[in-house]
Amino acid sequence: MDLATLLFWTQFPVFALSVVWLARPTALRRLASTRWTRRRRICGALLAAMLPADLLLTSIDSEFSRAVGRDFARVLAVVEGPIPNAVQAWTPFPLTVAAVLVYTVGFPAFIAAALFRALGEEDGLVVRRLAVALLANYALALPFYFFVPVSEVHVVRPDVRHLIAETSRSLAEFHRPSSGIDNCFPSLHTSITITMLLSLPVLRMRHVLFGGFIVFTTLYLGIHWSADVAAGLLFGILCRRVGESVVARWWSETTPAVAFASPANSETGRRTA
């Protein structure tokens, strides 16, 4: 078995182990014992629909790109100059393998771990905010992907290496259907990672380090421009705020009975909500 094939099959246990490490077994056990209310089921259904929706949108994205007839990556290639080469100035093989696995399977594992932790929280507002914020990332990014196509760095800059394909072409081809080659601006890897970090009920150092490494891989692997990452940072912060605002306005658990209760009863209601 060659290295490329080994990496391909390694991705599955790496995904499972990453979820357990990031979420922790106690959080997963809490999720298994959590009572699934109607609102939690709605959140779970929305989140489960994201992967097939992402595959569908990626499949039709090329039609929009042809209609636009322009690749804005060529503008970024001029603006950013030597930055992509500088990021790849040092590419030791162990770092490259780790970056490939974190970018391809560590990122979805990070999302899954955050969702499992949120779904296991007694406060249902946590998962609602996270679900809305995650959907907002896609909703805000899609117009850019359809009408402002930006190709991956290695496509426009042959001097920049596509390290995923160099390390394991089968792994690159396996994940390509979920990511259009001209869907770079903004970087969803970055924006969703930032949204997850800001929305986690309990933020640990392992989450910060893992999230930071995900953002680093977007540049290191020759995929995203630094402008994509900068936009992703802003999008991630904005979408977290959207999640809070939407849930507070339209999807909170405040009821008229609590709203018009006496001060003493209101305090009791807040403690038991």
mmCIF file of C-alpha atoms in Angstrom:
data_model
loop_
_atom_site.group_PDB
_atom_site.id
_atom_site.type_symbol
_atom_site.label_atom_id
_atom_site.label_comp_id
_atom_site.label_asym_id
_atom_site.label_seq_id
_atom_site.Cartn_x
_atom_site.Cartn_y
_atom_site.Cartn_z
ATOM 1 C CA MET A 1 0.000 0.000 0.000
ATOM 2 C CA ASP A 2 1.487 3.348 -1.029
ATOM 3 C CA LEU A 3 1.381 6.490 1.098
ATOM 4 C CA ALA A 4 -1.411 8.154 -0.901
ATOM 5 C CA THR A 5 -3.698 5.156 -0.397
ATOM 6 C CA LEU A 6 -2.762 4.932 3.269
ATOM 7 C CA LEU A 7 -3.687 8.593 3.786
ATOM 8 C CA PHE A 8 -6.988 8.066 2.017
ATOM 9 C CA TRP A 9 -8.022 5.297 4.406
ATOM 10 C CA THR A 10 -6.526 7.073 7.410
ATOM 11 C CA GLN A 11 -8.983 9.946 7.047
ATOM 12 C CA PHE A 12 -11.884 7.944 8.503
ATOM 13 C CA PRO A 13 -10.348 7.019 11.869
ATOM 14 C CA VAL A 14 -8.774 10.496 12.023
ATOM 15 C CA PHE A 15 -12.240 12.024 11.681
ATOM 16 C CA ALA A 16 -13.684 9.861 14.464
ATOM 17 C CA LEU A 17 -10.745 10.419 16.817
ATOM 18 C CA SER A 18 -10.807 14.181 16.173
ATOM 19 C CA VAL A 19 -14.498 14.372 17.069
ATOM 20 C CA VAL A 20 -13.943 12.468 20.315
ATOM 21 C CA TRP A 21 -10.864 14.540 21.210
ATOM 22 C CA LEU A 22 -12.526 17.885 20.501
ATOM 23 C CA ALA A 23 -15.948 17.098 21.985
ATOM 24 C CA ARG A 24 -14.727 14.805 24.807
ATOM 25 C CA PRO A 25 -16.502 11.519 25.700
ATOM 26 C CA THR A 26 -18.423 13.156 28.555
ATOM 27 C CA ALA A 27 -20.066 15.602 26.142
ATOM 28 C CA LEU A 28 -20.949 12.757 23.762
ATOM 29 C CA ARG A 29 -22.515 10.763 26.619
ATOM 30 C CA ARG A 30 -24.480 13.839 27.647
ATOM 31 C CA LEU A 31 -25.731 14.179 24.087
ATOM 32 C CA ALA A 32 -26.882 10.538 24.074
ATOM 33 C CA SER A 33 -28.958 11.143 27.211
ATOM 34 C CA THR A 34 -30.379 14.500 26.124
ATOM 35 C CA ARG A 35 -34.124 14.760 25.555
ATOM 36 C CA TRP A 36 -34.683 15.718 21.920
ATOM 37 C CA THR A 37 -37.367 18.393 21.832
ATOM 38 C CA ARG A 38 -39.089 19.481 18.638
ATOM 39 C CA ARG A 39 -36.788 22.477 18.285
ATOM 40 C CA ARG A 40 -33.695 20.324 18.734
ATOM 41 C CA ARG A 41 -34.976 17.968 16.049
ATOM 42 C CA ILE A 42 -35.501 20.943 13.716
ATOM 43 C CA CYS A 43 -31.920 22.094 14.352
ATOM 44 C CA GLY A 44 -30.599 18.597 13.781
ATOM 45 C CA ALA A 45 -32.528 18.259 10.502
ATOM 46 C CA LEU A 46 -31.280 21.635 9.242
ATOM 47 C CA LEU A 47 -27.699 20.761 10.031
ATOM 48 C CA ALA A 48 -27.976 17.270 8.516
ATOM 49 C CA ALA A 49 -29.264 18.813 5.274
ATOM 50 C CA MET A 50 -26.186 20.992 4.875
ATOM 51 C CA LEU A 51 -23.903 18.369 3.290
ATOM 52 C CA PRO A 52 -26.285 17.310 0.472
ATOM 53 C CA ALA A 53 -27.160 20.976 -0.089
ATOM 54 C CA ASP A 54 -23.449 21.812 -0.320
ATOM 55 C CA LEU A 55 -22.889 19.037 -2.879
ATOM 56 C CA LEU A 56 -25.865 20.226 -4.952
ATOM 57 C CA LEU A 57 -24.791 23.864 -4.949
ATOM 58 C CA THR A 58 -21.221 22.947 -5.869
ATOM 59 C CA SER A 59 -22.511 20.924 -8.830
ATOM 60 C CA ILE A 60 -24.401 23.923 -10.281
ATOM 61 C CA ASP A 61 -21.789 26.526 -9.397
ATOM 62 C CA SER A 62 -19.936 26.107 -12.701
ATOM 63 C CA GLU A 63 -22.999 27.385 -14.593
ATOM 64 C CA PHE A 64 -22.872 30.674 -12.713
ATOM 65 C CA SER A 65 -19.106 30.941 -13.160
ATOM 66 C CA ARG A 66 -19.459 30.557 -16.936
ATOM 67 C CA ALA A 67 -22.153 33.227 -16.945
ATOM 68 C CA VAL A 68 -19.896 35.675 -15.089
ATOM 69 C CA GLY A 69 -17.028 34.875 -17.449
ATOM 70 C CA ARG A 70 -14.296 36.243 -15.202
ATOM 71 C CA ASP A 71 -11.973 34.833 -12.565
ATOM 72 C CA PHE A 72 -11.199 37.444 -9.917
ATOM 73 C CA ALA A 73 -8.301 35.339 -8.648
ATOM 74 C CA ARG A 74 -6.122 36.978 -11.290
ATOM 75 C CA VAL A 75 -6.647 40.301 -9.539
ATOM 76 C CA LEU A 76 -5.639 38.781 -6.207
ATOM 77 C CA ALA A 77 -2.587 37.181 -7.816
ATOM 78 C CA VAL A 78 -1.303 40.641 -8.697
ATOM 79 C CA VAL A 79 -2.261 42.220 -5.359
ATOM 80 C CA GLU A 80 -0.827 39.494 -3.131
ATOM 81 C CA GLY A 81 2.413 39.031 -5.058
ATOM 82 C CA PRO A 82 4.885 36.794 -3.182
ATOM 83 C CA ILE A 83 2.650 36.050 -0.166
ATOM 84 C CA PRO A 84 1.558 32.544 -1.324
ATOM 85 C CA ASN A 85 5.178 31.586 -2.023
ATOM 86 C CA ALA A 86 6.282 32.899 1.372
ATOM 87 C CA VAL A 87 3.720 30.725 3.156
ATOM 88 C CA GLN A 88 5.125 27.664 1.386
ATOM 89 C CA ALA A 89 8.767 28.593 1.922
ATOM 90 C CA TRP A 90 9.097 25.711 4.423
ATOM 91 C CA THR A 91 7.093 22.552 3.719
ATOM 92 C CA PRO A 92 8.381 19.626 5.818
ATOM 93 C CA PHE A 93 6.588 16.390 5.003
ATOM 94 C CA PRO A 94 5.153 15.716 8.517
ATOM 95 C CA LEU A 95 3.643 19.221 8.598
ATOM 96 C CA THR A 96 2.192 18.724 5.122
ATOM 97 C CA VAL A 97 0.561 15.400 6.047
ATOM 98 C CA ALA A 98 -0.923 16.928 9.211
ATOM 99 C CA ALA A 99 -2.191 19.936 7.254
ATOM 100 C CA VAL A 100 -3.786 17.744 4.587
ATOM 101 C CA LEU A 101 -5.658 15.648 7.160
ATOM 102 C CA VAL A 102 -6.761 18.649 9.218
ATOM 103 C CA TYR A 103 -7.999 20.542 6.149
ATOM 104 C CA THR A 104 -9.915 17.606 4.658
ATOM 105 C CA VAL A 105 -11.282 15.748 7.708
ATOM 106 C CA GLY A 106 -10.253 17.775 10.745
ATOM 107 C CA PHE A 107 -12.445 20.678 9.650
ATOM 108 C CA PRO A 108 -15.693 18.666 9.392
ATOM 109 C CA ALA A 109 -14.730 16.910 12.639
ATOM 110 C CA PHE A 110 -14.411 20.324 14.285
ATOM 111 C CA ILE A 111 -17.919 21.248 13.096
ATOM 112 C CA ALA A 112 -19.339 17.910 14.257
ATOM 113 C CA ALA A 113 -17.717 18.219 17.688
ATOM 114 C CA ALA A 114 -19.068 21.744 18.158
ATOM 115 C CA LEU A 115 -22.563 20.640 17.140
ATOM 116 C CA PHE A 116 -22.483 17.601 19.442
ATOM 117 C CA ARG A 117 -21.444 19.781 22.369
ATOM 118 C CA ALA A 118 -24.169 22.318 21.591
ATOM 119 C CA LEU A 119 -26.868 19.659 21.146
ATOM 120 C CA GLY A 120 -25.936 18.168 24.503
ATOM 121 C CA GLU A 121 -26.373 21.462 26.361
ATOM 122 C CA GLU A 122 -29.456 21.812 28.565
ATOM 123 C CA ASP A 123 -29.897 25.362 27.289
ATOM 124 C CA GLY A 124 -31.544 24.913 23.888
ATOM 125 C CA LEU A 125 -30.559 28.436 22.858
ATOM 126 C CA VAL A 126 -26.947 27.304 22.400
ATOM 127 C CA VAL A 127 -27.657 24.905 19.538
ATOM 128 C CA ARG A 128 -30.165 27.295 17.951
ATOM 129 C CA ARG A 129 -27.629 30.112 17.834
ATOM 130 C CA LEU A 130 -25.025 27.745 16.411
ATOM 131 C CA ALA A 131 -27.386 26.330 13.768
ATOM 132 C CA VAL A 132 -28.489 29.776 12.572
ATOM 133 C CA ALA A 133 -24.902 31.073 12.550
ATOM 134 C CA LEU A 134 -23.737 28.065 10.530
ATOM 135 C CA LEU A 135 -26.512 28.486 7.981
ATOM 136 C CA ALA A 136 -25.745 32.217 7.802
ATOM 137 C CA ASN A 137 -22.182 31.385 6.742
ATOM 138 C CA TYR A 138 -23.463 29.555 3.679
ATOM 139 C CA ALA A 139 -26.192 32.086 2.917
ATOM 140 C CA LEU A 140 -23.748 35.007 2.935
ATOM 141 C CA ALA A 141 -21.005 33.166 1.038
ATOM 142 C CA LEU A 142 -23.146 31.783 -1.809
ATOM 143 C CA PRO A 143 -23.627 35.090 -3.678
ATOM 144 C CA PHE A 144 -19.842 35.506 -3.770
ATOM 145 C CA TYR A 145 -19.330 31.934 -4.958
ATOM 146 C CA PHE A 146 -21.898 32.346 -7.727
ATOM 147 C CA PHE A 147 -21.135 35.867 -8.924
ATOM 148 C CA VAL A 148 -17.567 36.608 -7.761
ATOM 149 C CA PRO A 149 -15.668 33.422 -8.699
ATOM 150 C CA VAL A 150 -12.163 33.234 -7.256
ATOM 151 C CA SER A 151 -10.084 30.186 -8.166
ATOM 152 C CA GLU A 152 -7.716 28.412 -5.801
ATOM 153 C CA VAL A 153 -4.189 29.800 -5.658
ATOM 154 C CA HIS A 154 -2.474 26.843 -7.347
ATOM 155 C CA VAL A 155 -4.787 27.187 -10.385
ATOM 156 C CA VAL A 156 -3.701 30.742 -11.166
ATOM 157 C CA ARG A 157 -0.173 30.554 -9.775
ATOM 158 C CA PRO A 158 1.680 27.470 -11.140
ATOM 159 C CA ASP A 159 4.614 28.355 -8.893
ATOM 160 C CA VAL A 160 2.439 27.586 -5.831
ATOM 161 C CA ARG A 161 2.128 23.886 -4.970
ATOM 162 C CA HIS A 162 -1.203 22.128 -4.477
ATOM 163 C CA LEU A 163 -0.021 20.111 -1.513
ATOM 164 C CA ILE A 164 -3.169 18.023 -1.091
ATOM 165 C CA ALA A 165 -2.932 16.619 -4.613
ATOM 166 C CA GLU A 166 0.845 16.153 -4.277
ATOM 167 C CA THR A 167 0.399 14.184 -1.063
ATOM 168 C CA SER A 168 -2.632 12.090 -2.042
ATOM 169 C CA ARG A 169 -4.460 12.641 -5.314
ATOM 170 C CA SER A 170 -7.160 10.147 -4.338
ATOM 171 C CA LEU A 171 -7.863 12.159 -1.183
ATOM 172 C CA ALA A 172 -8.040 15.389 -3.191
ATOM 173 C CA GLU A 173 -10.454 13.848 -5.700
ATOM 174 C CA PHE A 174 -12.609 12.371 -2.930
ATOM 175 C CA HIS A 175 -13.214 15.790 -1.347
ATOM 176 C CA ARG A 176 -13.431 17.850 -4.553
ATOM 177 C CA PRO A 177 -17.227 17.415 -5.059
ATOM 178 C CA SER A 178 -17.886 19.303 -1.812
ATOM 179 C CA SER A 179 -15.788 22.321 -2.791
ATOM 180 C CA GLY A 180 -15.826 24.183 -6.085
ATOM 181 C CA ILE A 181 -12.404 25.061 -7.406
ATOM 182 C CA ASP A 182 -13.444 28.719 -7.830
ATOM 183 C CA ASN A 183 -15.271 29.036 -4.479
ATOM 184 C CA CYS A 184 -12.461 30.679 -2.565
ATOM 185 C CA PHE A 185 -13.801 34.065 -1.487
ATOM 186 C CA PRO A 186 -14.585 34.085 1.380
ATOM 187 C CA SER A 187 -12.888 31.071 2.950
ATOM 188 C CA LEU A 188 -15.650 28.977 4.540
ATOM 189 C CA HIS A 189 -13.006 26.936 6.347
ATOM 190 C CA THR A 190 -12.038 30.166 8.093
ATOM 191 C CA SER A 191 -15.461 31.715 8.622
ATOM 192 C CA ILE A 192 -17.099 28.551 9.980
ATOM 193 C CA THR A 193 -14.114 27.833 12.228
ATOM 194 C CA ILE A 194 -14.326 31.332 13.706
ATOM 195 C CA THR A 195 -18.100 30.999 14.152
ATOM 196 C CA MET A 196 -17.628 27.658 15.943
ATOM 197 C CA LEU A 197 -14.929 29.059 18.232
ATOM 198 C CA LEU A 198 -17.074 32.044 19.187
ATOM 199 C CA SER A 199 -20.186 29.898 19.697
ATOM 200 C CA LEU A 200 -18.818 26.972 21.717
ATOM 201 C CA PRO A 201 -20.445 26.803 25.166
ATOM 202 C CA VAL A 202 -17.024 26.058 26.698
ATOM 203 C CA LEU A 203 -13.893 27.138 24.824
ATOM 204 C CA ARG A 204 -10.722 25.184 25.559
ATOM 205 C CA MET A 205 -7.136 25.705 24.409
ATOM 206 C CA ARG A 206 -7.337 22.592 22.211
ATOM 207 C CA HIS A 207 -10.212 24.203 20.305
ATOM 208 C CA VAL A 208 -8.256 27.421 19.761
ATOM 209 C CA LEU A 209 -5.114 25.598 18.610
ATOM 210 C CA PHE A 210 -7.018 23.240 16.332
ATOM 211 C CA GLY A 211 -9.073 26.091 14.872
ATOM 212 C CA GLY A 212 -5.965 28.180 14.324
ATOM 213 C CA PHE A 213 -4.290 25.285 12.507
ATOM 214 C CA ILE A 214 -7.334 24.885 10.236
ATOM 215 C CA VAL A 215 -7.019 28.528 9.196
ATOM 216 C CA PHE A 216 -3.272 28.099 8.630
ATOM 217 C CA THR A 217 -3.827 25.083 6.348
ATOM 218 C CA THR A 218 -6.017 27.108 3.981
ATOM 219 C CA LEU A 219 -2.953 29.191 3.078
ATOM 220 C CA TYR A 220 -0.245 26.563 3.511
ATOM 221 C CA LEU A 221 -1.794 24.007 1.148
ATOM 222 C CA GLY A 222 -1.929 26.478 -1.764
ATOM 223 C CA ILE A 223 -5.721 26.770 -1.790
ATOM 224 C CA HIS A 224 -6.812 30.127 -0.390
ATOM 225 C CA TRP A 225 -5.571 33.664 -0.840
ATOM 226 C CA SER A 226 -4.894 35.765 2.238
ATOM 227 C CA ALA A 227 -7.822 37.977 1.169
ATOM 228 C CA ASP A 228 -10.092 34.910 1.398
ATOM 229 C CA VAL A 229 -8.946 34.275 4.939
ATOM 230 C CA ALA A 230 -9.340 37.920 5.982
ATOM 231 C CA ALA A 231 -12.884 37.942 4.597
ATOM 232 C CA GLY A 232 -13.557 34.628 6.328
ATOM 233 C CA LEU A 233 -12.545 36.098 9.683
ATOM 234 C CA LEU A 234 -15.023 38.960 9.246
ATOM 235 C CA PHE A 235 -17.760 36.627 7.989
ATOM 236 C CA GLY A 236 -17.273 34.302 10.963
ATOM 237 C CA ILE A 237 -17.676 37.133 13.472
ATOM 238 C CA LEU A 238 -20.667 38.553 11.602
ATOM 239 C CA CYS A 239 -22.441 35.179 11.328
ATOM 240 C CA ARG A 240 -22.044 34.506 15.020
ATOM 241 C CA ARG A 241 -23.744 37.847 15.659
ATOM 242 C CA VAL A 242 -26.495 36.950 13.169
ATOM 243 C CA GLY A 243 -27.121 33.714 15.055
ATOM 244 C CA GLU A 244 -27.503 35.551 18.352
ATOM 245 C CA SER A 245 -29.777 38.233 16.892
ATOM 246 C CA VAL A 246 -32.074 35.876 14.971
ATOM 247 C CA VAL A 247 -32.561 33.533 17.920
ATOM 248 C CA ALA A 248 -33.124 36.398 20.357
ATOM 249 C CA ARG A 249 -35.740 37.969 18.071
ATOM 250 C CA TRP A 250 -37.600 34.980 16.593
ATOM 251 C CA TRP A 251 -36.535 31.707 18.214
ATOM 252 C CA SER A 252 -36.157 32.247 21.939
ATOM 253 C CA GLU A 253 -38.162 30.478 24.619
ATOM 254 C CA THR A 254 -39.636 33.639 26.130
ATOM 255 C CA THR A 255 -43.383 33.276 26.647
ATOM 256 C CA PRO A 256 -46.072 35.830 27.575
ATOM 257 C CA ALA A 257 -46.550 34.062 30.901
ATOM 258 C CA VAL A 258 -42.963 34.788 31.854
ATOM 259 C CA ALA A 259 -42.964 38.238 30.333
ATOM 260 C CA PHE A 260 -45.882 39.466 32.478
ATOM 261 C CA ALA A 261 -45.009 37.626 35.680
ATOM 262 C CA SER A 262 -44.142 39.397 38.888
ATOM 263 C CA PRO A 263 -40.453 40.162 39.506
ATOM 264 C CA ALA A 264 -40.120 37.197 41.857
ATOM 265 C CA ASN A 265 -41.775 34.800 39.455
ATOM 266 C CA SER A 266 -39.759 36.200 36.550
ATOM 267 C CA GLU A 267 -36.565 35.388 38.370
ATOM 268 C CA THR A 268 -37.806 31.843 39.000
ATOM 269 C CA GLY A 269 -38.782 31.516 35.358
ATOM 270 C CA ARG A 270 -35.329 32.539 34.218
ATOM 271 C CA ARG A 271 -33.715 29.959 36.464
ATOM 272 C CA THR A 272 -35.913 27.130 35.201
ATOM 273 C CA ALA A 273 -36.020 28.086 31.516
#
